């Protein structure tokens, strides 16, 4: 049975391991290196997400959260979300899903869906007016999962190398 829970300080090793898997996979996909950069490490991301100030958000930043997805009580996935303020919009904050990753062997059993639902609910509880999530070009399964969760594409960024 799948379950989702908030990550705790004691979960840092498994969070780092899952982030490493997610980064490794993203770097092999079209557009992945541009998204995560070649120098981004799990430790960098973990520090970003666990450097929490008294207000509950990243030091000096907006509220953020890491959820862990479990299947039969084994941690097999993670989801990270954050709120932010759009420059062009006043009022309610927006939410952003920074990462949603499930180990390949545990896919298709509902862990990713449960993580997505937890992040959407968390962003709604933070008062977010909307929620962004990214999908790499050609990653049809992620795009389909996001569309099934109610997301619609609103912007495509195309790039042309000049070297």
CSV table of C-alpha atoms in Angstrom, one decimal:
chain,number,residue,atom,x,y,z
A,1,UNK,CA,0.0,0.0,0.0
A,2,UNK,CA,1.3,3.5,-0.8
A,3,UNK,CA,1.6,6.3,1.7
A,4,UNK,CA,3.1,9.8,1.8
A,5,UNK,CA,4.7,11.5,4.8
A,6,UNK,CA,6.7,14.6,5.4
A,7,UNK,CA,10.5,14.1,5.3
A,8,UNK,CA,12.3,14.4,8.7
A,9,UNK,CA,15.9,15.3,9.4
A,10,UNK,CA,16.7,11.6,9.9
A,11,UNK,CA,15.6,11.0,6.3
A,12,UNK,CA,18.4,13.1,4.8
A,13,UNK,CA,20.4,10.0,3.5
A,14,UNK,CA,17.4,8.6,1.6
A,15,UNK,CA,16.4,12.0,0.3
A,16,UNK,CA,19.9,12.5,-1.0
A,17,UNK,CA,19.9,9.1,-2.6
A,18,UNK,CA,16.6,9.7,-4.3
A,19,UNK,CA,17.7,13.1,-5.5
A,20,UNK,CA,20.9,11.6,-6.9
A,21,UNK,CA,18.8,9.1,-8.9
A,22,UNK,CA,16.5,11.8,-10.2
A,23,UNK,CA,19.4,14.0,-11.2
A,24,UNK,CA,21.2,11.1,-12.9
A,25,UNK,CA,18.1,10.3,-14.9
A,26,UNK,CA,17.2,13.9,-15.8
A,27,UNK,CA,20.7,14.5,-17.2
A,28,UNK,CA,20.2,11.6,-19.7
A,29,UNK,CA,17.0,13.1,-21.1
A,30,UNK,CA,16.7,15.7,-23.8
A,31,UNK,CA,16.8,19.1,-22.1
A,32,UNK,CA,17.8,17.6,-18.7
A,33,UNK,CA,21.3,19.1,-18.5
A,34,UNK,CA,19.8,22.6,-19.1
A,35,UNK,CA,17.2,22.0,-16.4
A,36,UNK,CA,19.5,20.6,-13.6
A,37,UNK,CA,22.9,21.8,-14.8
A,38,UNK,CA,26.0,19.6,-14.9
A,39,UNK,CA,27.3,20.8,-11.5
A,40,UNK,CA,24.1,20.4,-9.5
A,41,UNK,CA,24.6,17.7,-6.8
A,42,UNK,CA,22.1,16.0,-4.5
A,43,UNK,CA,23.9,17.7,-1.6
A,44,UNK,CA,23.3,21.1,-3.2
A,45,UNK,CA,19.6,20.4,-3.6
A,46,UNK,CA,19.3,18.8,-0.1
A,47,UNK,CA,20.9,21.8,1.5
A,48,UNK,CA,18.5,24.1,-0.4
A,49,UNK,CA,15.5,22.2,0.8
A,50,UNK,CA,16.7,21.5,4.4
A,51,UNK,CA,18.1,24.9,5.2
A,52,UNK,CA,14.9,26.0,7.0
A,53,UNK,CA,14.4,29.2,8.9
A,54,UNK,CA,12.0,29.8,11.8
A,55,UNK,CA,9.2,30.7,9.3
A,56,UNK,CA,9.3,27.2,7.9
A,57,UNK,CA,10.8,28.0,4.5
A,58,UNK,CA,14.3,27.8,3.0
A,59,UNK,CA,16.6,30.3,4.7
A,60,UNK,CA,15.5,33.7,3.6
A,61,UNK,CA,12.9,32.3,1.2
A,62,UNK,CA,9.4,31.1,0.8
A,63,UNK,CA,7.8,28.0,2.4
A,64,UNK,CA,9.0,24.7,1.0
A,65,UNK,CA,8.3,21.0,1.8
A,66,UNK,CA,9.7,17.6,1.0
A,67,UNK,CA,7.4,14.6,1.0
A,68,UNK,CA,8.5,11.0,0.9
A,69,UNK,CA,6.4,8.3,-0.9
A,70,UNK,CA,6.3,4.8,0.6
A,71,UNK,CA,5.2,1.5,-0.8
A,72,UNK,CA,4.7,-1.3,1.8
A,73,UNK,CA,6.6,1.0,4.3
A,74,UNK,CA,9.7,1.3,2.1
A,75,UNK,CA,10.6,4.8,0.9
A,76,UNK,CA,10.6,4.7,-2.9
A,77,UNK,CA,9.9,8.3,-3.9
A,78,UNK,CA,10.0,12.0,-3.1
A,79,UNK,CA,8.3,15.2,-3.9
A,80,UNK,CA,9.5,18.7,-3.3
A,81,UNK,CA,7.4,21.8,-3.6
A,82,UNK,CA,7.8,25.5,-2.8
A,83,UNK,CA,5.8,28.7,-2.9
A,84,UNK,CA,7.0,31.8,-4.6
A,85,UNK,CA,5.8,35.3,-5.7
A,86,UNK,CA,5.5,35.9,-9.4
A,87,UNK,CA,7.0,39.2,-10.4
A,88,UNK,CA,4.1,40.2,-12.6
A,89,UNK,CA,1.4,39.2,-10.1
A,90,UNK,CA,0.4,40.8,-6.8
A,91,UNK,CA,-1.6,38.9,-4.2
A,92,UNK,CA,-1.6,35.2,-3.6
A,93,UNK,CA,1.7,33.3,-4.0
A,94,UNK,CA,2.2,30.6,-6.6
A,95,UNK,CA,3.4,27.1,-6.0
A,96,UNK,CA,6.0,25.1,-7.9
A,97,UNK,CA,6.7,21.4,-7.9
A,98,UNK,CA,10.4,21.2,-7.9
A,99,UNK,CA,10.8,17.4,-8.0
A,100,UNK,CA,8.5,14.4,-8.1
A,101,UNK,CA,10.6,11.2,-8.4
A,102,UNK,CA,9.7,7.5,-7.9
A,103,UNK,CA,12.2,4.6,-8.2
A,104,UNK,CA,11.6,2.8,-11.4
A,105,UNK,CA,10.8,-0.5,-9.8
A,106,UNK,CA,8.0,1.2,-7.7
A,107,UNK,CA,6.3,3.0,-10.6
A,108,UNK,CA,2.7,2.3,-11.5
A,109,UNK,CA,1.5,1.5,-8.0
A,110,UNK,CA,0.2,5.0,-7.1
A,111,UNK,CA,3.2,6.5,-5.2
A,112,UNK,CA,3.7,9.3,-7.8
A,113,UNK,CA,0.0,10.1,-7.7
A,114,UNK,CA,0.0,10.2,-3.9
A,115,UNK,CA,3.0,12.5,-3.9
A,116,UNK,CA,1.4,14.8,-6.5
A,117,UNK,CA,-1.8,15.0,-4.5
A,118,UNK,CA,0.2,15.8,-1.3
A,119,UNK,CA,2.1,18.6,-3.0
A,120,UNK,CA,-1.1,20.1,-4.6
A,121,UNK,CA,-2.8,20.0,-1.2
A,122,UNK,CA,0.2,21.5,0.6
A,123,UNK,CA,0.3,24.4,-2.0
A,124,UNK,CA,-3.4,25.0,-1.6
A,125,UNK,CA,-3.0,25.1,2.2
A,126,UNK,CA,-0.3,27.7,1.7
A,127,UNK,CA,-2.8,29.9,-0.1
A,128,UNK,CA,-1.3,29.5,-3.6
A,129,UNK,CA,-3.4,30.8,-6.5
A,130,UNK,CA,-1.8,28.4,-9.0
A,131,UNK,CA,0.9,25.7,-9.3
A,132,UNK,CA,3.7,25.1,-11.8
A,133,UNK,CA,5.4,21.9,-12.7
A,134,UNK,CA,8.0,21.2,-15.4
A,135,UNK,CA,8.3,18.3,-17.9
A,136,UNK,CA,11.3,17.8,-20.2
A,137,UNK,CA,10.8,17.8,-23.9
A,138,UNK,CA,10.0,14.3,-25.1
A,139,UNK,CA,9.0,13.1,-21.6
A,140,UNK,CA,5.5,12.2,-22.6
A,141,UNK,CA,4.8,10.1,-19.6
A,142,UNK,CA,5.5,13.0,-17.2
A,143,UNK,CA,3.4,15.4,-19.4
A,144,UNK,CA,0.5,12.9,-19.4
A,145,UNK,CA,0.7,12.4,-15.6
A,146,UNK,CA,0.7,16.2,-15.1
A,147,UNK,CA,-2.3,16.6,-17.5
A,148,UNK,CA,-4.1,13.8,-15.6
A,149,UNK,CA,-3.5,15.8,-12.4
A,150,UNK,CA,-5.2,18.9,-13.9
A,151,UNK,CA,-2.1,20.7,-15.3
A,152,UNK,CA,-2.2,22.4,-18.7
A,153,UNK,CA,0.8,23.6,-20.7
A,154,UNK,CA,1.0,27.3,-20.8
A,155,UNK,CA,4.5,28.0,-22.1
A,156,UNK,CA,7.0,26.2,-24.2
A,157,UNK,CA,10.6,27.4,-24.2
A,158,UNK,CA,12.6,26.6,-27.3
A,159,UNK,CA,16.3,27.0,-27.6
A,160,UNK,CA,18.8,27.4,-30.5
A,161,UNK,CA,22.5,26.9,-30.0
A,162,UNK,CA,24.7,29.5,-31.7
A,163,UNK,CA,28.1,27.9,-31.4
